[in-house]
Amino acid sequence: DARVTQTPRHKVTEMGQEVTMRCQPILGHNTVFWYRQTMMQGLELLAYFRNRAPLDDSGMPKDRFSAEMPDATLATLKIQPSEPRDSAVYFCASGPTGLSVADTQYFGPGTRLTVL
Amino acid sequence: KQEVTQIPAALSVPEGENLVLNCSFTDSAIYNLQWFRQDPGKGLTSLLLIQSSQREQTSGRLNASLDKSSGRSTLYIAASQPGDSATYLCAVGGSNDYKLSFGAGTTVTVRA
């Protein structure tokens, strides 16, 4: 049963610390998305990749957030330095091609981040 | 920028009643529309995907319709069950960039 995995599932950290979240997309999927979900803003797209290349990161605060895909099986989202307003659930999703009207996205279980 | 609105924000019904969830969007230039389900503390699961050329999709007790010209979609869940209790999110795929824009969701409670 292929699924997107995310680690860690929960993270509590102090303001100013670096946070790294990891995602393993479904094998064979070419697109990877990072979302942030909060009660106030709902689900927001932070960045997405196709074939490991970043296509759009306009939703991401550039000064503290960075997203990479070191290889096809790993995507990372880093926050440095973290702030209390970054507290949210971060989801990774992957999709087959990102170019077909029939494509859906498969979501991981999320990383719940709390910044104190 | 695509704006997606879901009404109502919350819904509580007795078991067996049919559910009607609404989604509206501002830009009709879309390539698909999807309905997702989210259980508390979990990720999203795709329920139905309607391509821009289609009018509806069905899966079991679920039926979703799409009217691009009026910027609306409706998700019908027939004969609701307590297991249908969850948050349902509507997401619209943009025709230019294939990104999904999500609504805030409708939280459904089905009372036994």
PDB file of C-alpha atoms in Angstrom:
ATOM      1  CA  ASP A   1       0.000   0.000   0.000  1.00  0.00           C
ATOM      2  CA  ALA A   2       1.943   3.008  -1.297  1.00  0.00           C
ATOM      3  CA  ARG A   3       1.748   6.094   0.851  1.00  0.00           C
ATOM      4  CA  VAL A   4       3.518   9.350   1.582  1.00  0.00           C
ATOM      5  CA  THR A   5       5.498   9.281   4.801  1.00  0.00           C
ATOM      6  CA  GLN A   6       6.519  12.269   6.903  1.00  0.00           C
ATOM      7  CA  THR A   7       8.884  12.606   9.829  1.00  0.00           C
ATOM      8  CA  PRO A   8       8.702  13.675  12.550  1.00  0.00           C
ATOM      9  CA  ARG A   9       4.983  13.445  13.246  1.00  0.00           C
ATOM     10  CA  HIS A  10       5.242  15.920  16.104  1.00  0.00           C
ATOM     11  CA  LYS A  11       7.880  18.528  16.896  1.00  0.00           C
ATOM     12  CA  VAL A  12       8.066  20.956  19.798  1.00  0.00           C
ATOM     13  CA  THR A  13      10.900  23.448  19.698  1.00  0.00           C
ATOM     14  CA  GLU A  14      12.019  26.750  21.117  1.00  0.00           C
ATOM     15  CA  MET A  15      11.851  29.974  19.156  1.00  0.00           C
ATOM     16  CA  GLY A  16      15.025  30.535  17.161  1.00  0.00           C
ATOM     17  CA  GLN A  17      15.822  26.845  16.673  1.00  0.00           C
ATOM     18  CA  GLU A  18      16.173  25.186  13.283  1.00  0.00           C
ATOM     19  CA  VAL A  19      13.430  22.750  12.284  1.00  0.00           C
ATOM     20  CA  THR A  20      13.752  20.163   9.519  1.00  0.00           C
ATOM     21  CA  MET A  21      10.777  18.198   8.257  1.00  0.00           C
ATOM     22  CA  ARG A  22      11.168  15.259   5.900  1.00  0.00           C
ATOM     23  CA  CYS A  23       8.914  13.649   3.367  1.00  0.00           C
ATOM     24  CA  GLN A  24       9.184  10.476   1.335  1.00  0.00           C
ATOM     25  CA  PRO A  25       6.870  10.703  -1.689  1.00  0.00           C
ATOM     26  CA  ILE A  26       5.219   7.709  -3.296  1.00  0.00           C
ATOM     27  CA  LEU A  27       7.722   5.888  -5.486  1.00  0.00           C
ATOM     28  CA  GLY A  28       7.342   6.960  -9.095  1.00  0.00           C
ATOM     29  CA  HIS A  29       5.534  10.210  -8.390  1.00  0.00           C
ATOM     30  CA  ASN A  30       7.076  13.208 -10.129  1.00  0.00           C
ATOM     31  CA  THR A  31       5.527  16.066  -8.177  1.00  0.00           C
ATOM     32  CA  VAL A  32       5.894  16.948  -4.509  1.00  0.00           C
ATOM     33  CA  PHE A  33       3.987  19.644  -2.646  1.00  0.00           C
ATOM     34  CA  TRP A  34       4.456  21.242   0.780  1.00  0.00           C
ATOM     35  CA  TYR A  35       1.388  22.720   2.503  1.00  0.00           C
ATOM     36  CA  ARG A  36       0.805  24.430   5.814  1.00  0.00           C
ATOM     37  CA  GLN A  37      -2.525  24.166   7.651  1.00  0.00           C
ATOM     38  CA  THR A  38      -3.675  26.509  10.412  1.00  0.00           C
ATOM     39  CA  MET A  39      -7.078  27.290  11.842  1.00  0.00           C
ATOM     40  CA  MET A  40      -6.864  30.890  10.686  1.00  0.00           C
ATOM     41  CA  GLN A  41      -5.488  30.438   7.151  1.00  0.00           C
ATOM     42  CA  GLY A  42      -6.615  26.948   6.264  1.00  0.00           C
ATOM     43  CA  LEU A  43      -4.468  24.959   3.851  1.00  0.00           C
ATOM     44  CA  GLU A  44      -1.799  27.011   2.050  1.00  0.00           C
ATOM     45  CA  LEU A  45       0.630  25.848  -0.604  1.00  0.00           C
ATOM     46  CA  LEU A  46       4.205  26.659   0.368  1.00  0.00           C
ATOM     47  CA  ALA A  47       6.202  25.085  -2.464  1.00  0.00           C
ATOM     48  CA  TYR A  48       6.100  22.449  -5.124  1.00  0.00           C
ATOM     49  CA  PHE A  49       8.560  20.443  -7.169  1.00  0.00           C
ATOM     50  CA  ARG A  50       8.370  18.548 -10.419  1.00  0.00           C
ATOM     51  CA  ASN A  51      11.115  16.051 -11.229  1.00  0.00           C
ATOM     52  CA  ARG A  52      12.984  17.411  -8.180  1.00  0.00           C
ATOM     53  CA  ALA A  53      13.131  20.940  -9.609  1.00  0.00           C
ATOM     54  CA  PRO A  54      11.413  23.708  -7.635  1.00  0.00           C
ATOM     55  CA  LEU A  55       8.585  25.146  -9.730  1.00  0.00           C
ATOM     56  CA  ASP A  56       6.960  27.514  -7.295  1.00  0.00           C
ATOM     57  CA  ASP A  57       7.834  28.579  -3.777  1.00  0.00           C
ATOM     58  CA  SER A  58       5.970  31.860  -3.808  1.00  0.00           C
ATOM     59  CA  GLY A  59       3.906  30.817  -0.793  1.00  0.00           C
ATOM     60  CA  MET A  60       6.963  30.412   1.396  1.00  0.00           C
ATOM     61  CA  PRO A  61       8.558  33.121   3.577  1.00  0.00           C
ATOM     62  CA  LYS A  62      11.936  33.246   1.842  1.00  0.00           C
ATOM     63  CA  ASP A  63      13.929  34.662   4.690  1.00  0.00           C
ATOM     64  CA  ARG A  64      13.449  31.672   6.975  1.00  0.00           C
ATOM     65  CA  PHE A  65      11.991  28.789   4.971  1.00  0.00           C
ATOM     66  CA  SER A  66      13.732  26.598   2.446  1.00  0.00           C
ATOM     67  CA  ALA A  67      12.597  23.500   0.556  1.00  0.00           C
ATOM     68  CA  GLU A  68      14.747  20.992  -1.296  1.00  0.00           C
ATOM     69  CA  MET A  69      14.653  17.581  -2.939  1.00  0.00           C
ATOM     70  CA  PRO A  70      18.103  16.038  -2.550  1.00  0.00           C
ATOM     71  CA  ASP A  71      16.882  12.965  -4.416  1.00  0.00           C
ATOM     72  CA  ALA A  72      13.663  11.478  -5.768  1.00  0.00           C
ATOM     73  CA  THR A  73      12.857   9.756  -2.480  1.00  0.00           C
ATOM     74  CA  LEU A  74      13.337  12.675  -0.104  1.00  0.00           C
ATOM     75  CA  ALA A  75      11.933  16.178   0.195  1.00  0.00           C
ATOM     76  CA  THR A  76      12.859  18.491   3.050  1.00  0.00           C
ATOM     77  CA  LEU A  77      11.361  21.656   4.476  1.00  0.00           C
ATOM     78  CA  LYS A  78      13.548  23.709   6.799  1.00  0.00           C
ATOM     79  CA  ILE A  79      12.722  26.657   9.007  1.00  0.00           C
ATOM     80  CA  GLN A  80      15.612  28.670  10.396  1.00  0.00           C
ATOM     81  CA  PRO A  81      15.100  30.449  12.721  1.00  0.00           C
ATOM     82  CA  SER A  82      11.677  29.220  13.819  1.00  0.00           C
ATOM     83  CA  GLU A  83       9.079  31.578  15.297  1.00  0.00           C
ATOM     84  CA  PRO A  84       5.878  30.957  17.281  1.00  0.00           C
ATOM     85  CA  ARG A  85       3.779  31.990  14.252  1.00  0.00           C
ATOM     86  CA  ASP A  86       5.230  28.999  12.370  1.00  0.00           C
ATOM     87  CA  SER A  87       3.230  26.676  14.628  1.00  0.00           C
ATOM     88  CA  ALA A  88       1.002  24.665  12.286  1.00  0.00           C
ATOM     89  CA  VAL A  89       0.581  21.279  10.671  1.00  0.00           C
ATOM     90  CA  TYR A  90       2.835  20.838   7.647  1.00  0.00           C
ATOM     91  CA  PHE A  91       1.702  18.394   4.992  1.00  0.00           C
ATOM     92  CA  CYS A  92       3.631  16.870   2.160  1.00  0.00           C
ATOM     93  CA  ALA A  93       1.769  15.509  -0.855  1.00  0.00           C
ATOM     94  CA  SER A  94       2.898  13.780  -4.008  1.00  0.00           C
ATOM     95  CA  GLY A  95       1.290  13.308  -7.404  1.00  0.00           C
ATOM     96  CA  PRO A  96       1.948  11.271 -10.550  1.00  0.00           C
ATOM     97  CA  THR A  97       2.836  13.960 -13.068  1.00  0.00           C
ATOM     98  CA  GLY A  98       1.237  17.280 -12.146  1.00  0.00           C
ATOM     99  CA  LEU A  99       0.384  17.748 -15.797  1.00  0.00           C
ATOM    100  CA  SER A 100      -2.823  15.784 -16.205  1.00  0.00           C
ATOM    101  CA  VAL A 101      -6.374  16.853 -15.426  1.00  0.00           C
ATOM    102  CA  ALA A 102      -6.857  13.400 -13.920  1.00  0.00           C
ATOM    103  CA  ASP A 103      -4.024  13.769 -11.411  1.00  0.00           C
ATOM    104  CA  THR A 104      -4.829  13.875  -7.744  1.00  0.00           C
ATOM    105  CA  GLN A 105      -2.505  14.440  -4.812  1.00  0.00           C
ATOM    106  CA  TYR A 106      -1.712  11.932  -2.104  1.00  0.00           C
ATOM    107  CA  PHE A 107      -1.163  13.483   1.301  1.00  0.00           C
ATOM    108  CA  GLY A 108       1.091  12.378   4.102  1.00  0.00           C
ATOM    109  CA  PRO A 109      -0.076  12.355   7.748  1.00  0.00           C
ATOM    110  CA  GLY A 110       1.545  15.727   8.474  1.00  0.00           C
ATOM    111  CA  THR A 111       4.071  17.108  10.947  1.00  0.00           C
ATOM    112  CA  ARG A 112       2.522  19.039  13.810  1.00  0.00           C
ATOM    113  CA  LEU A 113       4.972  21.800  14.724  1.00  0.00           C
ATOM    114  CA  THR A 114       4.787  23.804  17.935  1.00  0.00           C
ATOM    115  CA  VAL A 115       7.240  26.662  18.417  1.00  0.00           C
ATOM    116  CA  LEU A 116       7.369  27.982  21.970  1.00  0.00           C
TER     117      LEU A 116
ATOM    118  CA  LYS B   1      -6.069  34.731  -7.407  1.00  0.00           C
ATOM    119  CA  GLN B   2      -8.525  31.865  -7.069  1.00  0.00           C
ATOM    120  CA  GLU B   3     -10.827  32.150  -4.052  1.00  0.00           C
ATOM    121  CA  VAL B   4     -12.636  29.015  -2.895  1.00  0.00           C
ATOM    122  CA  THR B   5     -15.541  29.241  -0.458  1.00  0.00           C
ATOM    123  CA  GLN B   6     -17.330  26.401   1.286  1.00  0.00           C
ATOM    124  CA  ILE B   7     -20.727  26.743   2.883  1.00  0.00           C
ATOM    125  CA  PRO B   8     -21.739  25.803   5.500  1.00  0.00           C
ATOM    126  CA  ALA B   9     -18.656  25.742   7.719  1.00  0.00           C
ATOM    127  CA  ALA B  10     -20.230  23.068   9.899  1.00  0.00           C
ATOM    128  CA  LEU B  11     -23.151  20.692   9.586  1.00  0.00           C
ATOM    129  CA  SER B  12     -24.766  18.266  12.023  1.00  0.00           C
ATOM    130  CA  VAL B  13     -27.340  15.743  10.831  1.00  0.00           C
ATOM    131  CA  PRO B  14     -28.973  12.562  12.142  1.00  0.00           C
ATOM    132  CA  GLU B  15     -27.846   9.268  10.672  1.00  0.00           C
ATOM    133  CA  GLY B  16     -29.606   8.401   7.426  1.00  0.00           C
ATOM    134  CA  GLU B  17     -30.080  11.960   6.245  1.00  0.00           C
ATOM    135  CA  ASN B  18     -28.580  13.052   2.929  1.00  0.00           C
ATOM    136  CA  LEU B  19     -25.749  15.581   3.053  1.00  0.00           C
ATOM    137  CA  VAL B  20     -25.270  18.498   0.676  1.00  0.00           C
ATOM    138  CA  LEU B  21     -21.975  20.380   0.771  1.00  0.00           C
ATOM    139  CA  ASN B  22     -21.352  23.432  -1.353  1.00  0.00           C
ATOM    140  CA  CYS B  23     -18.228  24.880  -2.899  1.00  0.00           C
ATOM    141  CA  SER B  24     -17.882  28.048  -4.962  1.00  0.00           C
ATOM    142  CA  PHE B  25     -14.871  29.462  -6.783  1.00  0.00           C
ATOM    143  CA  THR B  26     -14.146  32.789  -8.404  1.00  0.00           C
ATOM    144  CA  ASP B  27     -12.106  31.884 -11.495  1.00  0.00           C
ATOM    145  CA  SER B  28     -13.813  29.471 -13.889  1.00  0.00           C
ATOM    146  CA  ALA B  29     -10.561  28.713 -15.752  1.00  0.00           C
ATOM    147  CA  ILE B  30      -9.875  25.474 -13.933  1.00  0.00           C
ATOM    148  CA  TYR B  31      -8.512  22.098 -15.030  1.00  0.00           C
ATOM    149  CA  ASN B  32     -10.164  20.030 -12.299  1.00  0.00           C
ATOM    150  CA  LEU B  33     -11.977  20.158  -8.977  1.00  0.00           C
ATOM    151  CA  GLN B  34     -11.451  17.688  -6.179  1.00  0.00           C
ATOM    152  CA  TRP B  35     -13.194  16.823  -2.952  1.00  0.00           C
ATOM    153  CA  PHE B  36     -11.029  15.628  -0.079  1.00  0.00           C
ATOM    154  CA  ARG B  37     -11.869  14.194   3.316  1.00  0.00           C
ATOM    155  CA  GLN B  38      -9.823  14.982   6.429  1.00  0.00           C
ATOM    156  CA  ASP B  39     -10.221  13.120   9.707  1.00  0.00           C
ATOM    157  CA  PRO B  40      -8.994  14.790  12.931  1.00  0.00           C
ATOM    158  CA  GLY B  41      -5.215  14.667  13.194  1.00  0.00           C
ATOM    159  CA  LYS B  42      -4.855  13.032   9.794  1.00  0.00           C
ATOM    160  CA  GLY B  43      -3.917  13.963   6.262  1.00  0.00           C
ATOM    161  CA  LEU B  44      -6.280  14.486   3.372  1.00  0.00           C
ATOM    162  CA  THR B  45      -7.770  11.687   1.313  1.00  0.00           C
ATOM    163  CA  SER B  46      -9.074  12.309  -2.183  1.00  0.00           C
ATOM    164  CA  LEU B  47     -12.723  11.305  -2.582  1.00  0.00           C
ATOM    165  CA  LEU B  48     -13.698  12.465  -6.052  1.00  0.00           C
ATOM    166  CA  LEU B  49     -12.000  14.309  -8.892  1.00  0.00           C
ATOM    167  CA  ILE B  50     -13.985  16.045 -11.618  1.00  0.00           C
ATOM    168  CA  GLN B  51     -12.057  17.025 -14.723  1.00  0.00           C
ATOM    169  CA  SER B  52     -12.876  20.397 -16.259  1.00  0.00           C
ATOM    170  CA  SER B  53     -14.678  18.724 -19.180  1.00  0.00           C
ATOM    171  CA  GLN B  54     -16.913  16.659 -16.892  1.00  0.00           C
ATOM    172  CA  ARG B  55     -20.141  17.570 -15.117  1.00  0.00           C
ATOM    173  CA  GLU B  56     -20.144  15.014 -12.310  1.00  0.00           C
ATOM    174  CA  GLN B  57     -18.459  12.035 -10.714  1.00  0.00           C
ATOM    175  CA  THR B  58     -19.885   9.282  -8.548  1.00  0.00           C
ATOM    176  CA  SER B  59     -18.365   6.837  -6.117  1.00  0.00           C
ATOM    177  CA  GLY B  60     -20.673   4.701  -4.023  1.00  0.00           C
ATOM    178  CA  ARG B  61     -22.840   6.992  -1.882  1.00  0.00           C
ATOM    179  CA  LEU B  62     -20.906  10.063  -3.021  1.00  0.00           C
ATOM    180  CA  ASN B  63     -21.778  12.234  -5.995  1.00  0.00           C
ATOM    181  CA  ALA B  64     -20.112  15.489  -6.952  1.00  0.00           C
ATOM    182  CA  SER B  65     -21.288  17.924  -9.600  1.00  0.00           C
ATOM    183  CA  LEU B  66     -19.427  20.733 -11.324  1.00  0.00           C
ATOM    184  CA  ASP B  67     -20.825  23.845 -12.980  1.00  0.00           C
ATOM    185  CA  LYS B  68     -17.812  25.781 -14.241  1.00  0.00           C
ATOM    186  CA  SER B  69     -19.790  28.650 -15.707  1.00  0.00           C
ATOM    187  CA  SER B  70     -21.352  29.511 -12.368  1.00  0.00           C
ATOM    188  CA  GLY B  71     -18.262  28.576 -10.356  1.00  0.00           C
ATOM    189  CA  ARG B  72     -19.972  25.943  -8.227  1.00  0.00           C
ATOM    190  CA  SER B  73     -19.599  22.367  -7.125  1.00  0.00           C
ATOM    191  CA  THR B  74     -21.793  20.304  -4.836  1.00  0.00           C
ATOM    192  CA  LEU B  75     -20.927  17.128  -2.969  1.00  0.00           C
ATOM    193  CA  TYR B  76     -23.861  14.868  -2.127  1.00  0.00           C
ATOM    194  CA  ILE B  77     -23.508  12.085   0.413  1.00  0.00           C
ATOM    195  CA  ALA B  78     -26.492   9.776   0.468  1.00  0.00           C
ATOM    196  CA  ALA B  79     -27.808   8.037   3.575  1.00  0.00           C
ATOM    197  CA  SER B  80     -25.188   9.470   5.918  1.00  0.00           C
ATOM    198  CA  GLN B  81     -23.496   7.303   8.534  1.00  0.00           C
ATOM    199  CA  PRO B  82     -21.555   8.208  11.697  1.00  0.00           C
ATOM    200  CA  GLY B  83     -18.389   7.148   9.861  1.00  0.00           C
ATOM    201  CA  ASP B  84     -18.956  10.033   7.441  1.00  0.00           C
ATOM    202  CA  SER B  85     -18.161  12.489  10.244  1.00  0.00           C
ATOM    203  CA  ALA B  86     -15.096  14.428   9.067  1.00  0.00           C
ATOM    204  CA  THR B  87     -14.063  17.675   7.429  1.00  0.00           C
ATOM    205  CA  TYR B  88     -14.634  17.844   3.682  1.00  0.00           C
ATOM    206  CA  LEU B  89     -12.452  20.164   1.622  1.00  0.00           C
ATOM    207  CA  CYS B  90     -12.987  21.363  -1.903  1.00  0.00           C
ATOM    208  CA  ALA B  91      -9.881  22.072  -4.012  1.00  0.00           C
ATOM    209  CA  VAL B  92      -9.698  23.729  -7.408  1.00  0.00           C
ATOM    210  CA  GLY B  93      -6.852  23.138  -9.841  1.00  0.00           C
ATOM    211  CA  GLY B  94      -5.728  26.192 -11.793  1.00  0.00           C
ATOM    212  CA  SER B  95      -5.470  25.820 -15.561  1.00  0.00           C
ATOM    213  CA  ASN B  96      -2.258  27.804 -15.789  1.00  0.00           C
ATOM    214  CA  ASP B  97      -0.200  26.302 -13.042  1.00  0.00           C
ATOM    215  CA  TYR B  98      -1.840  23.033 -11.929  1.00  0.00           C
ATOM    216  CA  LYS B  99      -1.729  24.200  -8.309  1.00  0.00           C
ATOM    217  CA  LEU B 100      -4.635  23.442  -5.983  1.00  0.00           C
ATOM    218  CA  SER B 101      -6.527  26.182  -4.146  1.00  0.00           C
ATOM    219  CA  PHE B 102      -8.405  24.867  -1.123  1.00  0.00           C
ATOM    220  CA  GLY B 103     -11.562  25.980   0.599  1.00  0.00           C
ATOM    221  CA  ALA B 104     -11.703  26.172   4.394  1.00  0.00           C
ATOM    222  CA  GLY B 105     -13.778  23.015   4.605  1.00  0.00           C
ATOM    223  CA  THR B 106     -17.130  21.886   5.960  1.00  0.00           C
ATOM    224  CA  THR B 107     -17.029  19.930   9.206  1.00  0.00           C
ATOM    225  CA  VAL B 108     -19.724  17.261   9.210  1.00  0.00           C
ATOM    226  CA  THR B 109     -21.081  15.459  12.254  1.00  0.00           C
ATOM    227  CA  VAL B 110     -23.463  12.566  11.724  1.00  0.00           C
ATOM    228  CA  ARG B 111     -25.349  11.714  14.918  1.00  0.00           C
ATOM    229  CA  ALA B 112     -26.181   8.076  15.594  1.00  0.00           C
TER     230      ALA B 112
END
